[in-house]
Amino acid sequence: MPAQSGKESISAPAEATDATRQELPYRLRQQSLLGEFGRSALQTRDIEQILQRATEFCAQGLETPFAKVLEYIPDDERLLVRAGVGWESDVIGQVSLGVDFESPAGYAFQTGQMVISNHLQEETRFRTPKLLSDHGIRRAINVLIARGGEGRLPFGVLEVDSPEPGQFDPADANFLAGFAGLLGIAIERQHADADLRQALDHQAMLTREMSHRVKNSLASVVGLLRVQGRSAQSEEVRDALKDAASRITTIAQVHDHLWRSARIGYVDIADFAGELCRKLQETVPHTVCCTFGHLMISADKAIPLGLLINELVTNSAKHAYPDGSGEIHVSGERCGADFHVEVSDRGIGLHHFDIDQPRASVGFKVIKSLLAQLDGRIDVASNTPIGVTVRLDIPLEESGM
């Protein structure tokens, strides 16, 4: 008998060791699936895909054909099957369960506890819903999918079901709870993304509204200047008012592009300069040719740059072709860290012109002021055989694209 007792004392640990060895790969696989799901959930913002992948991984980890995510719908006070594996095709998005004791999921939602039931047919805590009985489900685990923030209702329930006899244990429930935790984070991230998009959309709407109103206000000022210009007795005053109206029109065009731009506070210089040149074409008896590369620049740079182009084209229109009409070429492209602009003509050219010498003309003072505002550089050169080219180099901010 002592010998027999000794054998019993030795065989019990041996049996426990064998069971541990059999369970270890099972638990390691669960941990691997949890890690793989965590990585995949970080790589997508598609919540439907995340929910579906969670049910697939949970079913694999617990070696069952059935798993589902149920979302709580407050208006109906029901748990809707949002994603799942193993169920009939008309279950997902259609079937819902009560949040009372109609189902193990409802019981988990009501109590806030993990629910492990290895004998659904013998349960007294809750009823077995038709969905489970129709699929021959005999045992189930349910865990809550919580939301962040105190006092907030859970998103719903993560459930794994099996039609086979066997035992789900607390370690299986903890495995499922790990997935529920990751799902809660993914759901909160989606809600935060939605809130951020809503805030950005609202900010964009306010920016467009502001730019639109500024543009309309400036258009009213332009109209008043033109009325005053037509009634002015002095040609010098008429020209001054006309130039002022042209400058304000340029600023209004920037605001027009701002509210239509996909990027808040930025305009595409190719679109803006092209429209500016078309407007200038309507006011001068010359052909204005415009070629600009696409580049998003901030309104802080677009307004003074547009005014510079306006001044240079207007200046060429006034002085380059005193005996008739001609062509004025305007171009712009990015060159390294600068935006390079050229305004050229084939007119009478300049004689003994020094850009650094002070001048009394308002237009020239405007050009110098705008250049200082942009921290830009200017170069004026005579063309061969005739004409003038004005070159501007404007430093770009790092976010220019």
mmCIF file of C-alpha atoms in Angstrom:
data_model
loop_
_atom_site.group_PDB
_atom_site.id
_atom_site.type_symbol
_atom_site.label_atom_id
_atom_site.label_comp_id
_atom_site.label_asym_id
_atom_site.label_seq_id
_atom_site.Cartn_x
_atom_site.Cartn_y
_atom_site.Cartn_z
ATOM 1 C CA MET A 1 0.000 0.000 0.000
ATOM 2 C CA PRO A 2 2.796 2.495 0.781
ATOM 3 C CA ALA A 3 4.248 1.719 -2.606
ATOM 4 C CA GLN A 4 0.891 2.236 -4.199
ATOM 5 C CA SER A 5 0.510 5.507 -2.315
ATOM 6 C CA GLY A 6 3.899 6.564 -3.580
ATOM 7 C CA LYS A 7 2.881 5.897 -7.178
ATOM 8 C CA GLU A 8 -0.196 8.060 -6.707
ATOM 9 C CA SER A 9 1.887 10.910 -5.338
ATOM 10 C CA ILE A 10 4.172 10.739 -8.356
ATOM 11 C CA SER A 11 1.526 10.230 -11.078
ATOM 12 C CA ALA A 12 -0.633 13.237 -10.108
ATOM 13 C CA PRO A 13 2.065 15.847 -10.874
ATOM 14 C CA ALA A 14 2.907 13.945 -14.051
ATOM 15 C CA GLU A 15 -0.695 14.200 -15.231
ATOM 16 C CA ALA A 16 -0.718 17.923 -14.361
ATOM 17 C CA THR A 17 2.500 18.418 -16.320
ATOM 18 C CA ASP A 18 1.016 16.679 -19.376
ATOM 19 C CA ALA A 19 -2.090 18.890 -19.173
ATOM 20 C CA THR A 20 0.102 21.995 -18.899
ATOM 21 C CA ARG A 21 2.121 20.908 -21.915
ATOM 22 C CA GLN A 22 -1.073 20.447 -23.930
ATOM 23 C CA GLU A 23 -2.502 23.799 -22.849
ATOM 24 C CA LEU A 24 0.653 25.850 -23.429
ATOM 25 C CA PRO A 25 0.443 25.940 -27.270
ATOM 26 C CA TYR A 26 -3.248 26.846 -26.952
ATOM 27 C CA ARG A 27 -2.481 29.841 -24.730
ATOM 28 C CA LEU A 28 0.527 30.900 -26.804
ATOM 29 C CA ARG A 29 -1.639 30.869 -29.907
ATOM 30 C CA GLN A 30 -4.173 33.075 -28.150
ATOM 31 C CA GLN A 31 -1.460 35.583 -27.246
ATOM 32 C CA SER A 32 -0.160 35.524 -30.820
ATOM 33 C CA LEU A 33 -3.638 36.215 -32.203
ATOM 34 C CA LEU A 34 -4.147 39.075 -29.754
ATOM 35 C CA GLY A 35 -0.847 40.668 -30.807
ATOM 36 C CA GLU A 36 -1.618 40.198 -34.496
ATOM 37 C CA PHE A 37 -5.033 41.808 -34.065
ATOM 38 C CA GLY A 38 -3.501 44.751 -32.204
ATOM 39 C CA ARG A 39 -1.117 45.398 -35.090
ATOM 40 C CA SER A 40 -3.829 45.103 -37.744
ATOM 41 C CA ALA A 41 -6.183 47.402 -35.792
ATOM 42 C CA LEU A 42 -3.500 50.114 -35.794
ATOM 43 C CA GLN A 43 -3.127 49.922 -39.569
ATOM 44 C CA THR A 44 -6.704 50.821 -40.512
ATOM 45 C CA ARG A 45 -9.406 53.334 -39.581
ATOM 46 C CA ASP A 46 -12.143 51.075 -41.047
ATOM 47 C CA ILE A 47 -14.155 50.149 -37.967
ATOM 48 C CA GLU A 48 -16.229 47.556 -39.844
ATOM 49 C CA GLN A 49 -13.058 45.738 -40.844
ATOM 50 C CA ILE A 50 -11.709 45.935 -37.278
ATOM 51 C CA LEU A 51 -14.887 44.475 -35.776
ATOM 52 C CA GLN A 52 -14.973 41.670 -38.311
ATOM 53 C CA ARG A 53 -11.319 40.781 -37.823
ATOM 54 C CA ALA A 54 -11.857 40.665 -34.055
ATOM 55 C CA THR A 55 -14.603 38.051 -34.402
ATOM 56 C CA GLU A 56 -12.430 35.982 -36.750
ATOM 57 C CA PHE A 57 -9.430 36.040 -34.388
ATOM 58 C CA CYS A 58 -11.575 35.273 -31.323
ATOM 59 C CA ALA A 59 -13.163 32.272 -33.031
ATOM 60 C CA GLN A 60 -9.699 30.984 -33.981
ATOM 61 C CA GLY A 61 -8.305 31.561 -30.490
ATOM 62 C CA LEU A 62 -11.122 29.683 -28.769
ATOM 63 C CA GLU A 63 -11.341 27.051 -31.510
ATOM 64 C CA THR A 64 -15.023 27.625 -32.194
ATOM 65 C CA PRO A 65 -16.902 28.385 -35.428
ATOM 66 C CA PHE A 66 -19.024 31.197 -33.929
ATOM 67 C CA ALA A 67 -18.210 34.695 -32.712
ATOM 68 C CA LYS A 68 -19.933 38.078 -32.919
ATOM 69 C CA VAL A 69 -19.833 41.714 -31.880
ATOM 70 C CA LEU A 70 -23.131 43.154 -30.650
ATOM 71 C CA GLU A 71 -23.549 46.933 -30.589
ATOM 72 C CA TYR A 72 -25.927 48.578 -28.134
ATOM 73 C CA ILE A 73 -28.540 50.714 -29.928
ATOM 74 C CA PRO A 74 -29.905 53.149 -27.298
ATOM 75 C CA ASP A 75 -33.013 54.151 -29.265
ATOM 76 C CA ASP A 76 -34.146 50.521 -29.505
ATOM 77 C CA GLU A 77 -32.546 49.329 -26.268
ATOM 78 C CA ARG A 78 -31.313 46.296 -28.205
ATOM 79 C CA LEU A 79 -27.971 44.647 -28.991
ATOM 80 C CA LEU A 80 -27.504 44.526 -32.768
ATOM 81 C CA VAL A 81 -25.248 41.878 -34.339
ATOM 82 C CA ARG A 82 -22.722 44.213 -36.005
ATOM 83 C CA ALA A 83 -20.068 41.692 -37.127
ATOM 84 C CA GLY A 84 -19.522 37.954 -36.828
ATOM 85 C CA VAL A 85 -18.420 34.593 -38.182
ATOM 86 C CA GLY A 86 -20.324 31.326 -38.481
ATOM 87 C CA TRP A 87 -23.807 32.862 -38.644
ATOM 88 C CA GLU A 88 -26.300 32.816 -41.481
ATOM 89 C CA SER A 89 -25.874 35.620 -44.001
ATOM 90 C CA ASP A 90 -29.028 37.434 -42.883
ATOM 91 C CA VAL A 91 -27.903 37.711 -39.248
ATOM 92 C CA ILE A 92 -25.213 40.441 -39.504
ATOM 93 C CA GLY A 93 -26.759 43.881 -39.281
ATOM 94 C CA GLN A 94 -30.294 42.461 -39.003
ATOM 95 C CA VAL A 95 -30.734 40.386 -35.848
ATOM 96 C CA SER A 96 -30.770 42.019 -32.417
ATOM 97 C CA LEU A 97 -31.079 40.758 -28.835
ATOM 98 C CA GLY A 98 -32.672 42.311 -25.770
ATOM 99 C CA VAL A 99 -30.540 43.928 -23.088
ATOM 100 C CA ASP A 100 -32.497 42.281 -20.293
ATOM 101 C CA PHE A 101 -32.040 38.618 -19.356
ATOM 102 C CA GLU A 102 -33.189 37.433 -22.774
ATOM 103 C CA SER A 103 -29.648 36.335 -23.667
ATOM 104 C CA PRO A 104 -26.186 35.847 -22.174
ATOM 105 C CA ALA A 105 -25.107 39.025 -24.014
ATOM 106 C CA GLY A 106 -27.983 40.959 -22.443
ATOM 107 C CA TYR A 107 -27.062 39.604 -19.015
ATOM 108 C CA ALA A 108 -23.434 40.686 -19.484
ATOM 109 C CA PHE A 109 -24.548 44.146 -20.601
ATOM 110 C CA GLN A 110 -26.907 44.537 -17.648
ATOM 111 C CA THR A 111 -24.498 43.302 -14.978
ATOM 112 C CA GLY A 112 -21.230 44.565 -16.472
ATOM 113 C CA GLN A 113 -19.649 41.188 -15.747
ATOM 114 C CA MET A 114 -17.924 38.545 -17.826
ATOM 115 C CA VAL A 115 -20.330 35.707 -18.503
ATOM 116 C CA ILE A 116 -19.107 32.138 -18.950
ATOM 117 C CA SER A 117 -21.779 29.504 -19.578
ATOM 118 C CA ASN A 118 -20.748 25.988 -20.482
ATOM 119 C CA HIS A 119 -24.311 24.582 -20.291
ATOM 120 C CA LEU A 120 -26.750 27.028 -21.831
ATOM 121 C CA GLN A 121 -29.626 24.544 -21.620
ATOM 122 C CA GLU A 122 -29.272 24.473 -17.835
ATOM 123 C CA GLU A 123 -28.923 28.238 -17.283
ATOM 124 C CA THR A 124 -31.148 29.985 -14.753
ATOM 125 C CA ARG A 125 -29.477 33.420 -15.000
ATOM 126 C CA PHE A 126 -30.812 34.153 -18.492
ATOM 127 C CA ARG A 127 -32.691 32.614 -21.383
ATOM 128 C CA THR A 128 -31.151 31.159 -24.523
ATOM 129 C CA PRO A 129 -32.263 33.292 -27.497
ATOM 130 C CA LYS A 130 -33.612 31.804 -30.699
ATOM 131 C CA LEU A 131 -30.454 32.893 -32.573
ATOM 132 C CA LEU A 132 -28.319 30.578 -30.435
ATOM 133 C CA SER A 133 -30.743 27.675 -30.317
ATOM 134 C CA ASP A 134 -31.232 27.763 -34.092
ATOM 135 C CA HIS A 135 -27.469 27.339 -34.521
ATOM 136 C CA GLY A 136 -27.183 24.589 -31.898
ATOM 137 C CA ILE A 137 -25.066 26.683 -29.505
ATOM 138 C CA ARG A 138 -24.327 24.882 -26.222
ATOM 139 C CA ARG A 139 -21.844 27.193 -24.479
ATOM 140 C CA ALA A 140 -20.801 30.880 -24.672
ATOM 141 C CA ILE A 141 -18.515 33.591 -23.284
ATOM 142 C CA ASN A 142 -19.556 37.263 -23.204
ATOM 143 C CA VAL A 143 -17.440 40.295 -22.265
ATOM 144 C CA LEU A 144 -18.280 44.008 -22.379
ATOM 145 C CA ILE A 145 -16.730 46.350 -24.945
ATOM 146 C CA ALA A 146 -16.270 49.461 -22.812
ATOM 147 C CA ARG A 147 -15.962 53.092 -23.923
ATOM 148 C CA GLY A 148 -13.561 55.643 -22.533
ATOM 149 C CA GLY A 149 -14.872 58.249 -20.112
ATOM 150 C CA GLU A 150 -16.664 57.939 -16.805
ATOM 151 C CA GLY A 151 -20.383 57.196 -16.917
ATOM 152 C CA ARG A 152 -20.503 56.287 -20.605
ATOM 153 C CA LEU A 153 -22.503 53.250 -21.679
ATOM 154 C CA PRO A 154 -20.508 50.318 -23.108
ATOM 155 C CA PHE A 155 -20.323 50.031 -26.902
ATOM 156 C CA GLY A 156 -21.729 46.542 -26.647
ATOM 157 C CA VAL A 157 -20.670 42.940 -26.123
ATOM 158 C CA LEU A 158 -18.101 40.580 -27.643
ATOM 159 C CA GLU A 159 -19.352 36.997 -27.652
ATOM 160 C CA VAL A 160 -17.889 33.620 -28.645
ATOM 161 C CA ASP A 161 -20.202 30.586 -28.975
ATOM 162 C CA SER A 162 -19.668 26.877 -29.496
ATOM 163 C CA PRO A 163 -22.040 24.069 -30.540
ATOM 164 C CA GLU A 164 -19.627 21.485 -29.119
ATOM 165 C CA PRO A 165 -19.486 20.249 -25.516
ATOM 166 C CA GLY A 166 -16.491 21.427 -23.538
ATOM 167 C CA GLN A 167 -15.315 24.000 -21.019
ATOM 168 C CA PHE A 168 -14.619 27.704 -21.429
ATOM 169 C CA ASP A 169 -12.566 28.918 -18.468
ATOM 170 C CA PRO A 170 -11.557 32.282 -16.954
ATOM 171 C CA ALA A 171 -8.353 32.339 -19.022
ATOM 172 C CA ASP A 172 -10.489 32.127 -22.181
ATOM 173 C CA ALA A 173 -12.616 34.988 -20.866
ATOM 174 C CA ASN A 174 -9.476 37.072 -20.211
ATOM 175 C CA PHE A 175 -8.332 36.375 -23.782
ATOM 176 C CA LEU A 176 -11.674 37.696 -25.001
ATOM 177 C CA ALA A 177 -11.411 40.695 -22.657
ATOM 178 C CA GLY A 178 -8.100 41.614 -24.302
ATOM 179 C CA PHE A 179 -9.845 41.853 -27.662
ATOM 180 C CA ALA A 180 -12.697 43.843 -26.121
ATOM 181 C CA GLY A 181 -10.165 46.321 -24.713
ATOM 182 C CA LEU A 182 -8.511 46.797 -28.116
ATOM 183 C CA LEU A 183 -11.927 47.185 -29.747
ATOM 184 C CA GLY A 184 -12.840 49.876 -27.217
ATOM 185 C CA ILE A 185 -9.676 51.806 -28.101
ATOM 186 C CA ALA A 186 -10.350 51.465 -31.850
ATOM 187 C CA ILE A 187 -13.933 52.655 -31.415
ATOM 188 C CA GLU A 188 -12.845 55.664 -29.342
ATOM 189 C CA ARG A 189 -10.230 56.506 -31.967
ATOM 190 C CA GLN A 190 -12.917 56.452 -34.640
ATOM 191 C CA HIS A 191 -15.132 58.775 -32.608
ATOM 192 C CA ALA A 192 -12.190 61.123 -31.979
ATOM 193 C CA ASP A 193 -11.433 61.142 -35.716
ATOM 194 C CA ALA A 194 -15.068 61.954 -36.461
ATOM 195 C CA ASP A 195 -15.064 64.811 -33.924
ATOM 196 C CA LEU A 196 -11.832 66.162 -35.399
ATOM 197 C CA ARG A 197 -13.224 66.002 -38.945
ATOM 198 C CA GLN A 198 -16.349 67.811 -37.797
ATOM 199 C CA ALA A 199 -14.277 70.527 -36.122
ATOM 200 C CA LEU A 200 -12.087 70.928 -39.215
ATOM 201 C CA ASP A 201 -15.128 71.071 -41.473
ATOM 202 C CA HIS A 202 -16.637 73.758 -39.244
ATOM 203 C CA GLN A 203 -13.372 75.710 -39.266
ATOM 204 C CA ALA A 204 -13.195 75.435 -43.053
ATOM 205 C CA MET A 205 -16.785 76.646 -43.349
ATOM 206 C CA LEU A 206 -16.012 79.674 -41.146
ATOM 207 C CA THR A 207 -12.903 80.458 -43.196
ATOM 208 C CA ARG A 208 -14.834 80.227 -46.464
ATOM 209 C CA GLU A 209 -17.611 82.405 -45.081
ATOM 210 C CA MET A 210 -15.152 85.021 -43.857
ATOM 211 C CA SER A 211 -13.216 85.072 -47.141
ATOM 212 C CA HIS A 212 -16.457 85.261 -49.127
ATOM 213 C CA ARG A 213 -17.702 88.221 -47.099
ATOM 214 C CA VAL A 214 -14.353 90.040 -47.319
ATOM 215 C CA LYS A 215 -14.348 89.513 -51.084
ATOM 216 C CA ASN A 216 -17.863 90.947 -51.395
ATOM 217 C CA SER A 217 -16.966 93.927 -49.192
ATOM 218 C CA LEU A 218 -13.877 94.646 -51.279
ATOM 219 C CA ALA A 219 -15.946 94.388 -54.450
ATOM 220 C CA SER A 220 -18.228 97.108 -53.046
ATOM 221 C CA VAL A 221 -15.190 99.327 -52.392
ATOM 222 C CA VAL A 222 -13.973 98.747 -55.962
ATOM 223 C CA GLY A 223 -17.377 99.780 -57.270
ATOM 224 C CA LEU A 224 -17.276 103.027 -55.278
ATOM 225 C CA LEU A 225 -13.745 103.830 -56.514
ATOM 226 C CA ARG A 226 -14.812 103.329 -60.108
ATOM 227 C CA VAL A 227 -17.820 105.599 -59.672
ATOM 228 C CA GLN A 228 -15.578 108.291 -58.186
ATOM 229 C CA GLY A 229 -13.046 107.772 -60.972
ATOM 230 C CA ARG A 230 -15.624 108.331 -63.676
ATOM 231 C CA SER A 231 -16.754 111.590 -62.072
ATOM 232 C CA ALA A 232 -13.260 112.942 -61.336
ATOM 233 C CA GLN A 233 -12.228 116.042 -63.292
ATOM 234 C CA SER A 234 -8.482 115.379 -63.225
ATOM 235 C CA GLU A 235 -6.974 112.620 -65.358
ATOM 236 C CA GLU A 236 -4.330 112.102 -62.696
ATOM 237 C CA VAL A 237 -7.027 111.477 -60.089
ATOM 238 C CA ARG A 238 -8.876 109.137 -62.433
ATOM 239 C CA ASP A 239 -5.709 107.123 -63.022
ATOM 240 C CA ALA A 240 -4.975 106.982 -59.282
ATOM 241 C CA LEU A 241 -8.491 105.761 -58.494
ATOM 242 C CA LYS A 242 -8.298 103.223 -61.319
ATOM 243 C CA ASP A 243 -4.999 101.880 -59.962
ATOM 244 C CA ALA A 244 -6.419 101.688 -56.439
ATOM 245 C CA ALA A 245 -9.463 99.776 -57.715
ATOM 246 C CA SER A 246 -7.167 97.350 -59.559
ATOM 247 C CA ARG A 247 -5.146 96.685 -56.400
ATOM 248 C CA ILE A 248 -8.238 96.061 -54.301
ATOM 249 C CA THR A 249 -9.623 93.760 -57.011
ATOM 250 C CA THR A 250 -6.448 91.696 -56.728
ATOM 251 C CA ILE A 251 -6.925 91.326 -52.964
ATOM 252 C CA ALA A 252 -10.575 90.342 -53.505
ATOM 253 C CA GLN A 253 -9.497 87.647 -55.953
ATOM 254 C CA VAL A 254 -7.221 86.102 -53.329
ATOM 255 C CA HIS A 255 -10.144 85.886 -50.896
ATOM 256 C CA ASP A 256 -12.299 84.407 -53.646
ATOM 257 C CA HIS A 257 -9.733 81.646 -54.093
ATOM 258 C CA LEU A 258 -9.387 81.177 -50.333
ATOM 259 C CA TRP A 259 -12.990 80.186 -49.754
ATOM 260 C CA ARG A 260 -12.899 77.834 -52.756
ATOM 261 C CA SER A 261 -9.568 76.241 -51.803
ATOM 262 C CA ALA A 262 -9.399 72.697 -50.433
ATOM 263 C CA ARG A 263 -6.579 73.792 -48.115
ATOM 264 C CA ILE A 264 -7.518 76.344 -45.490
ATOM 265 C CA GLY A 265 -5.574 79.603 -45.781
ATOM 266 C CA TYR A 266 -3.821 78.620 -49.027
ATOM 267 C CA VAL A 267 -4.348 79.256 -52.737
ATOM 268 C CA ASP A 268 -2.983 77.543 -55.831
ATOM 269 C CA ILE A 269 -0.792 80.238 -57.378
ATOM 270 C CA ALA A 270 -1.320 78.821 -60.889
ATOM 271 C CA ASP A 271 -5.098 79.222 -60.665
ATOM 272 C CA PHE A 272 -4.895 82.571 -58.914
ATOM 273 C CA ALA A 273 -2.279 84.107 -61.226
ATOM 274 C CA GLY A 274 -4.101 82.783 -64.298
ATOM 275 C CA GLU A 275 -7.346 84.439 -63.221
ATOM 276 C CA LEU A 276 -5.497 87.636 -62.269
ATOM 277 C CA CYS A 277 -3.921 87.860 -65.710
ATOM 278 C CA ARG A 278 -7.282 87.280 -67.375
ATOM 279 C CA LYS A 279 -8.746 90.158 -65.347
ATOM 280 C CA LEU A 280 -5.802 92.398 -66.262
ATOM 281 C CA GLN A 281 -6.251 91.454 -69.925
ATOM 282 C CA GLU A 282 -9.712 93.043 -69.755
ATOM 283 C CA THR A 283 -8.264 96.382 -68.574
ATOM 284 C CA VAL A 284 -5.224 96.825 -70.885
ATOM 285 C CA PRO A 285 -4.938 97.034 -74.690
ATOM 286 C CA HIS A 286 -2.262 94.349 -74.800
ATOM 287 C CA THR A 287 -2.029 90.555 -74.827
ATOM 288 C CA VAL A 288 -1.200 89.211 -71.379
ATOM 289 C CA CYS A 289 0.291 85.691 -71.519
ATOM 290 C CA CYS A 290 0.441 83.773 -68.240
ATOM 291 C CA THR A 291 2.336 80.560 -67.387
ATOM 292 C CA PHE A 292 2.550 79.397 -63.755
ATOM 293 C CA GLY A 293 3.410 76.086 -62.145
ATOM 294 C CA HIS A 294 0.992 74.713 -59.552
ATOM 295 C CA LEU A 295 2.020 75.594 -56.001
ATOM 296 C CA MET A 296 -0.001 76.089 -52.826
ATOM 297 C CA ILE A 297 1.043 79.288 -51.073
ATOM 298 C CA SER A 298 -0.386 81.009 -48.025
ATOM 299 C CA ALA A 299 -2.699 83.993 -48.309
ATOM 300 C CA ASP A 300 -0.062 86.076 -46.501
ATOM 301 C CA LYS A 301 2.193 85.610 -49.522
ATOM 302 C CA ALA A 302 -0.471 85.379 -52.236
ATOM 303 C CA ILE A 303 -1.901 88.860 -51.561
ATOM 304 C CA PRO A 304 1.374 90.846 -51.820
ATOM 305 C CA LEU A 305 2.586 88.619 -54.684
ATOM 306 C CA GLY A 306 -0.655 89.234 -56.574
ATOM 307 C CA LEU A 307 -0.294 92.959 -55.975
ATOM 308 C CA LEU A 308 3.278 92.842 -57.292
ATOM 309 C CA ILE A 309 2.153 91.100 -60.480
ATOM 310 C CA ASN A 310 -0.650 93.640 -60.829
ATOM 311 C CA GLU A 311 1.772 96.575 -60.486
ATOM 312 C CA LEU A 312 4.341 95.152 -62.905
ATOM 313 C CA VAL A 313 1.800 94.247 -65.600
ATOM 314 C CA THR A 314 0.084 97.626 -65.220
ATOM 315 C CA ASN A 315 3.447 99.380 -65.452
ATOM 316 C CA SER A 316 4.354 97.498 -68.663
ATOM 317 C CA ALA A 317 0.942 98.264 -70.126
ATOM 318 C CA LYS A 318 1.436 101.989 -69.483
ATOM 319 C CA HIS A 319 5.017 102.430 -70.644
ATOM 320 C CA ALA A 320 6.243 99.557 -72.841
ATOM 321 C CA TYR A 321 4.192 100.206 -75.983
ATOM 322 C CA PRO A 322 3.481 103.945 -76.367
ATOM 323 C CA ASP A 323 2.743 103.609 -80.095
ATOM 324 C CA GLY A 324 0.432 100.566 -80.071
ATOM 325 C CA SER A 325 -0.254 97.189 -78.510
ATOM 326 C CA GLY A 326 2.064 94.310 -77.716
ATOM 327 C CA GLU A 327 2.587 91.291 -75.527
ATOM 328 C CA ILE A 328 3.277 91.083 -71.805
ATOM 329 C CA HIS A 329 4.509 87.728 -70.532
ATOM 330 C CA VAL A 330 4.021 86.664 -66.907
ATOM 331 C CA SER A 331 5.473 83.391 -65.578
ATOM 332 C CA GLY A 332 6.203 81.775 -62.252
ATOM 333 C CA GLU A 333 7.726 78.550 -60.963
ATOM 334 C CA ARG A 334 9.384 77.147 -57.911
ATOM 335 C CA CYS A 335 13.186 77.320 -57.899
ATOM 336 C CA GLY A 336 14.583 75.598 -54.838
ATOM 337 C CA ALA A 337 13.449 77.463 -51.728
ATOM 338 C CA ASP A 338 12.160 80.442 -53.757
ATOM 339 C CA PHE A 339 9.257 81.212 -56.033
ATOM 340 C CA HIS A 340 10.621 82.842 -59.199
ATOM 341 C CA VAL A 341 8.378 85.267 -61.122
ATOM 342 C CA GLU A 342 9.132 87.052 -64.394
ATOM 343 C CA VAL A 343 7.193 89.853 -66.078
ATOM 344 C CA SER A 344 8.586 90.778 -69.497
ATOM 345 C CA ASP A 345 7.667 92.759 -72.602
ATOM 346 C CA ARG A 346 9.105 93.614 -76.005
ATOM 347 C CA GLY A 347 8.541 97.316 -75.710
ATOM 348 C CA ILE A 348 10.772 100.376 -75.891
ATOM 349 C CA GLY A 349 12.949 99.231 -72.999
ATOM 350 C CA LEU A 350 14.672 101.185 -70.227
ATOM 351 C CA HIS A 351 17.537 103.633 -70.463
ATOM 352 C CA HIS A 352 19.906 104.393 -67.598
ATOM 353 C CA PHE A 353 17.552 102.724 -65.089
ATOM 354 C CA ASP A 354 18.807 101.927 -61.577
ATOM 355 C CA ILE A 355 16.440 99.941 -59.363
ATOM 356 C CA ASP A 356 18.158 101.183 -56.219
ATOM 357 C CA GLN A 357 17.607 104.875 -56.964
ATOM 358 C CA PRO A 358 14.661 106.493 -55.095
ATOM 359 C CA ARG A 359 11.616 107.354 -57.205
ATOM 360 C CA ALA A 360 8.530 109.436 -56.632
ATOM 361 C CA SER A 361 5.955 107.264 -58.453
ATOM 362 C CA VAL A 362 3.321 105.590 -56.279
ATOM 363 C CA GLY A 363 3.571 102.357 -58.263
ATOM 364 C CA PHE A 364 7.283 102.034 -57.642
ATOM 365 C CA LYS A 365 6.857 102.746 -53.931
ATOM 366 C CA VAL A 366 4.162 100.053 -53.790
ATOM 367 C CA ILE A 367 6.520 97.564 -55.451
ATOM 368 C CA LYS A 368 9.334 98.312 -52.987
ATOM 369 C CA SER A 369 6.944 98.030 -50.023
ATOM 370 C CA LEU A 370 5.528 94.698 -51.187
ATOM 371 C CA LEU A 371 9.011 93.301 -51.776
ATOM 372 C CA ALA A 372 10.017 94.250 -48.237
ATOM 373 C CA GLN A 373 6.865 92.561 -46.928
ATOM 374 C CA LEU A 374 7.779 89.339 -48.764
ATOM 375 C CA ASP A 375 11.510 89.609 -48.018
ATOM 376 C CA GLY A 376 11.894 89.242 -51.776
ATOM 377 C CA ARG A 377 14.498 90.287 -54.329
ATOM 378 C CA ILE A 378 13.994 92.142 -57.611
ATOM 379 C CA ASP A 379 16.117 92.441 -60.735
ATOM 380 C CA VAL A 380 15.336 94.590 -63.776
ATOM 381 C CA ALA A 381 17.135 93.850 -67.050
ATOM 382 C CA SER A 382 16.851 94.999 -70.640
ATOM 383 C CA ASN A 383 15.950 92.351 -73.184
ATOM 384 C CA THR A 384 17.830 91.794 -76.420
ATOM 385 C CA PRO A 385 17.094 93.404 -78.760
ATOM 386 C CA ILE A 386 14.203 95.269 -77.085
ATOM 387 C CA GLY A 387 12.011 95.157 -74.012
ATOM 388 C CA VAL A 388 12.367 94.712 -70.276
ATOM 389 C CA THR A 389 12.289 91.708 -67.923
ATOM 390 C CA VAL A 390 11.552 92.111 -64.231
ATOM 391 C CA ARG A 391 12.540 89.133 -62.103
ATOM 392 C CA LEU A 392 11.255 88.490 -58.580
ATOM 393 C CA ASP A 393 12.495 85.850 -56.140
ATOM 394 C CA ILE A 394 10.185 85.262 -53.191
ATOM 395 C CA PRO A 395 11.250 82.942 -50.337
ATOM 396 C CA LEU A 396 8.704 80.176 -49.671
ATOM 397 C CA GLU A 397 7.647 78.845 -46.303
ATOM 398 C CA GLU A 398 8.496 75.187 -45.643
ATOM 399 C CA SER A 399 4.856 74.138 -45.968
ATOM 400 C CA GLY A 400 4.668 75.423 -49.580
ATOM 401 C CA MET A 401 3.746 72.450 -51.809
#
